[in-house]
Structure formats: structure tokens, C-alpha cells
Amino acid sequence: MTHPRTTPPARTDGPQDTQDDTQAHSTRTPRATLDTALTSSLDELRRHLIAHLDPAARAWLEHALDEAAAHPGMHGPISAWELRLAEAGRRCGAAYADAARVLILEAARAGTDALTRVYFQGTADERRAVLHALPHLVSGPGALPLVEDALRTNDTRLLSAAVGPYAARHLAPHDWRHAVLKCLFTGVPVDHVADLPRRARGDGELARMLGDYAAERTAAGRTVPEDLYRVLDLTESVTRAPGTDHPHGKES
């Protein structure tokens, strides 16, 4: 992977922003439903969000979107819509903050430069929202440094966002394989890896890497994640590498 810059630590939320993960002003929705909405079209995401927010949160979001659309791009040290990104957690509730931030970024017509600034200057929550926004706002590989940066962390929520549709489209095979392994290392379910069946299919090098990892864990007396066997099956490997015998006797 490329290493274009040293990442500053995510800034610590201010006193009000600490409510991002503790206070919700809306009815919570199952995580799987929200994750599905984040990878759908922006119109569907907006409908999903509006349907679940309470009236006060919905009014705040509509104002934030109108404001971002009226004053898009970057203006001075910080734009008005960037301030709204910081407020989204306490205004919409932690369950819906990612979705709200993605919509604000879209309304502000945030390009790669603006997304990069938000990512490197923002909190972990704002960085995650940028990663979710990439497949909607960036058509080419120009924002890959943000994905690559997230993949170097051990923040499982950042990693889950980093292996979304944008990575599936643009991450090089070698880097994508290491992203899958990073999920296994950190316990991120491989269900979060977008387009996994297509990209893993017939990938002999990925099968070799999975086999090596399984052999290392087996030699150390540690269990092999069940997700590893799921991915290994997707590679359609003819012969399993040492240490990858399925615990239930399953063969490729």
C-alpha cells in the first residue's frame, strides 16, 4: 500500500460531541438495516433516515442539507457544513450519525480534497462517515489513500467502513487481500467486505495467504476463525494449505 502521509491522531471530541455514541434523539434501528442503507443509493439512504428520525432531528437535518447545498465546497479554515458534521451525533443520535454525515457531504458536493481534509482533521466518527461516502462521491481511485490509512488502524468500525464498495472497486489485488486478512486479525466479520465473493473467487494467492495464517495459528495452539474457512471456500482452492483442514471435516 502507499503511505502518502503520516496520519495525525483523530482529534478528541469536545464536550458536546462526546454524546455522539451515548445519546440518541431517535428510535434506534438494527445495525444490519443501517449498514444496508449506507451502501444503497443516496436517495434510498435519505428516505431511510427521514423515516426514522424524530421531528426535531429531521428538521435539523433538512436545515443542514439546505445549508450545505447553498454553500458547498471549502470556505476558509472550516466550512459551515463541516460544523454540521461535528453536530450530527448529538442532533440525530449515534445510530443515525453516519448516514446524516454522508448526506451532508453529498449536499456539500465534497470532492476528494474536501473529503481528505475532513478525514485527516476529523474525529473517528467523521472519518468513518467519509469512508462510507466515498462510493457515492468519488468515481475514481483518487481517494484510496484514505482507505489505505484506515486499513492501517485497529479501529474495527473504521476497518468495517474501509472495506466497503469503494475498496471493492478500486483497491489493488495485493492490498485487497491484506485488507481481508486485517479483518480476520481484528475480528471484523467478513460480511462487511463488499463484493467478497466476486473478488475472492479463484484467487489462489489469497488462498495461500489464508493457509499460511491458519497454519501459524494452528502451530501456536490458537483457533482458526470460522470466517477464514468461509473466505477460503470462496477462493475455490483445489487443495487446502497445511493447517486449514476444516474443523468439521469439510473439504474444498
XYZ file of C-alpha atoms in Angstrom:
252
model
C 0.000 0.000 0.000
C 1.058 3.556 -0.482
C 1.854 5.657 2.576
C 1.298 9.221 1.384
C 1.381 10.895 4.756
C 1.630 10.387 8.472
C -1.821 10.356 9.959
C -2.450 12.712 12.849
C -4.428 11.180 15.699
C -8.160 11.615 15.367
C -8.997 14.694 17.389
C -10.814 14.134 20.643
C -14.440 15.126 20.622
C -15.317 18.284 22.529
C -17.677 18.189 25.493
C -20.790 18.274 23.329
C -19.532 15.788 20.744
C -18.949 13.091 23.351
C -22.659 12.462 23.144
C -22.137 11.022 19.655
C -22.111 7.446 20.918
C -24.150 7.858 24.072
C -27.189 9.987 23.248
C -29.826 9.334 20.613
C -32.709 11.613 19.698
C -34.406 8.991 17.557
C -35.628 5.432 17.644
C -32.727 3.061 17.074
C -32.676 0.738 14.086
C -30.948 -2.648 13.793
C -27.287 -2.264 12.803
C -27.707 -4.531 9.774
C -30.553 -2.371 8.437
C -28.478 0.797 8.788
C -25.416 -0.799 7.172
C -27.576 -1.833 4.223
C -28.902 1.705 3.885
C -25.379 3.157 3.900
C -24.438 1.105 0.852
C -27.652 1.828 -1.045
C -28.324 4.846 -3.233
C -28.269 8.278 -1.622
C -31.986 8.735 -2.350
C -32.746 5.490 -0.521
C -30.439 6.478 2.322
C -32.235 9.809 2.721
C -35.668 8.142 2.702
C -34.474 5.631 5.283
C -33.083 8.329 7.534
C -36.058 10.686 7.290
C -38.388 7.803 8.116
C -36.551 7.016 11.343
C -35.598 10.411 12.746
C -37.831 12.206 15.221
C -39.258 15.607 14.143
C -36.544 17.720 15.789
C -33.716 15.672 14.294
C -35.439 15.629 10.905
C -35.790 19.426 10.924
C -32.123 19.840 11.881
C -31.027 17.526 9.074
C -33.129 19.291 6.453
C -31.625 22.632 7.519
C -28.097 21.190 7.461
C -28.613 19.779 3.970
C -30.049 23.046 2.639
C -27.148 24.970 4.183
C -24.568 22.607 2.687
C -26.188 22.815 -0.744
C -26.242 26.630 -0.586
C -22.591 26.875 0.464
C -20.780 23.846 -0.972
C -17.047 23.317 -1.198
C -14.432 24.586 1.213
C -14.522 28.101 2.644
C -11.793 29.376 4.938
C -10.448 27.386 7.873
C -13.713 25.474 8.214
C -16.977 25.473 6.291
C -20.427 25.672 7.857
C -21.265 22.177 6.667
C -18.156 20.823 8.414
C -19.549 22.173 11.678
C -22.766 20.286 10.971
C -20.752 17.086 10.576
C -19.476 17.589 14.118
C -23.024 18.151 15.419
C -24.644 15.184 13.709
C -24.122 12.744 16.558
C -25.992 14.703 19.190
C -28.576 16.074 16.751
C -29.553 12.805 15.060
C -28.343 10.245 17.576
C -25.405 7.857 17.333
C -27.428 5.296 15.391
C -28.015 7.709 12.501
C -24.981 9.979 12.604
C -23.059 8.141 9.868
C -25.982 8.374 7.470
C -26.591 12.051 8.265
C -22.944 12.896 7.685
C -22.882 11.073 4.354
C -25.885 13.095 3.188
C -24.306 16.369 4.347
C -21.104 15.527 2.462
C -23.143 14.832 -0.657
C -25.140 18.061 -0.307
C -21.870 19.983 0.061
C -20.600 18.319 -3.128
C -17.472 17.315 -1.247
C -14.760 16.232 -3.668
C -11.578 14.327 -2.925
C -9.800 17.370 -1.456
C -12.643 18.205 0.920
C -13.098 14.571 1.935
C -9.386 14.278 2.609
C -9.447 17.351 4.845
C -12.455 16.101 6.802
C -10.874 12.671 7.155
C -7.477 13.788 8.432
C -8.800 16.589 10.639
C -11.924 14.846 11.891
C -12.872 12.552 14.731
C -13.023 8.792 14.244
C -16.774 9.160 13.692
C -16.243 11.735 10.936
C -13.527 9.606 9.329
C -15.896 6.670 9.237
C -18.569 8.799 7.546
C -16.077 9.880 4.890
C -15.272 6.242 4.139
C -18.980 5.463 3.804
C -19.372 8.445 1.464
C -16.546 7.509 -0.915
C -18.507 5.171 -3.224
C -21.173 7.859 -3.594
C -18.918 10.873 -4.131
C -15.645 9.708 -5.729
C -15.719 7.894 -9.055
C -12.029 7.080 -9.459
C -9.206 5.778 -7.244
C -8.091 9.229 -6.049
C -9.348 8.700 -2.503
C -7.583 5.368 -1.976
C -5.086 6.945 0.470
C -7.981 7.377 2.894
C -8.926 3.706 2.636
C -5.296 2.681 2.998
C -4.919 4.840 6.093
C -8.000 3.286 7.705
C -6.678 -0.196 6.956
C -3.546 0.587 8.967
C -5.604 1.187 12.121
C -7.031 -1.298 14.585
C -10.321 0.596 14.908
C -12.786 -2.099 13.882
C -15.523 0.390 12.944
C -13.120 2.232 10.640
C -11.983 -1.063 9.152
C -15.582 -2.119 8.506
C -16.211 1.128 6.625
C -12.892 0.917 4.763
C -13.690 -2.458 3.159
C -16.923 -1.177 1.633
C -17.868 -0.726 -2.040
C -15.163 1.852 -2.780
C -12.399 -0.563 -1.763
C -14.087 -3.350 -3.706
C -13.956 -1.221 -6.855
C -10.516 0.320 -6.591
C -8.201 -1.453 -4.149
C -5.408 -3.341 -5.934
C -5.469 -7.148 -5.531
C -2.443 -7.280 -3.226
C -3.828 -4.548 -0.951
C -7.324 -6.020 -1.031
C -6.021 -9.414 0.094
C -4.256 -7.787 3.028
C -7.477 -5.946 3.887
C -9.297 -9.280 4.112
C -6.559 -10.637 6.369
C -6.739 -7.493 8.517
C -10.434 -8.199 9.057
C -9.561 -11.708 10.207
C -6.802 -10.399 12.514
C -9.085 -7.864 14.186
C -12.339 -9.806 14.254
C -14.209 -7.694 11.707
C -16.804 -10.038 10.167
C -16.035 -10.722 6.516
C -19.683 -9.964 5.780
C -18.539 -6.328 5.858
C -16.157 -6.873 2.940
C -18.051 -5.587 -0.088
C -18.167 -7.795 -3.173
C -16.201 -10.509 -1.368
C -17.483 -13.498 -3.406
C -16.524 -11.919 -6.730
C -13.105 -10.687 -5.686
C -12.164 -13.870 -3.806
C -13.329 -16.273 -6.494
C -10.422 -18.240 -7.943
C -7.828 -16.148 -6.063
C -5.058 -18.656 -5.462
C -2.777 -16.098 -3.822
C -5.464 -15.218 -1.300
C -5.924 -18.937 -0.617
C -2.172 -19.273 0.017
C -2.173 -16.321 2.421
C -5.169 -17.716 4.275
C -3.456 -21.092 4.512
C -0.295 -19.534 5.930
C -2.289 -17.605 8.515
C -4.270 -20.699 9.522
C -1.064 -22.739 9.821
C 0.535 -20.093 12.053
C -2.439 -20.037 14.396
C -2.671 -23.820 14.483
C 1.040 -24.141 15.277
C 0.600 -21.654 18.110
C -2.304 -23.657 19.539
C -4.811 -20.955 18.669
C -8.182 -21.395 16.998
C -8.673 -20.504 13.344
C -11.528 -18.011 12.717
C -14.521 -19.632 11.074
C -14.621 -16.682 8.677
C -11.258 -17.822 7.297
C -12.814 -21.047 6.058
C -15.678 -19.104 4.523
C -13.270 -16.960 2.501
C -11.105 -19.963 1.643
C -14.166 -21.726 0.234
C -14.837 -18.681 -1.945
C -11.373 -18.915 -3.490
C -12.363 -22.356 -4.851
C -8.950 -23.668 -3.852
C -8.429 -27.226 -5.071
C -6.001 -28.202 -2.337
C -6.023 -26.781 1.138
C -2.752 -25.495 2.518
C -1.357 -27.153 5.665
C -3.253 -26.211 8.784
C -6.514 -25.392 7.023
C -8.389 -28.667 7.488
C -11.918 -27.666 8.275
C -12.800 -28.439 11.924
C -15.861 -30.363 10.753
C -14.036 -32.270 8.049
C -15.335 -30.060 5.260
C -13.335 -30.193 2.036
C -12.989 -27.584 -0.704
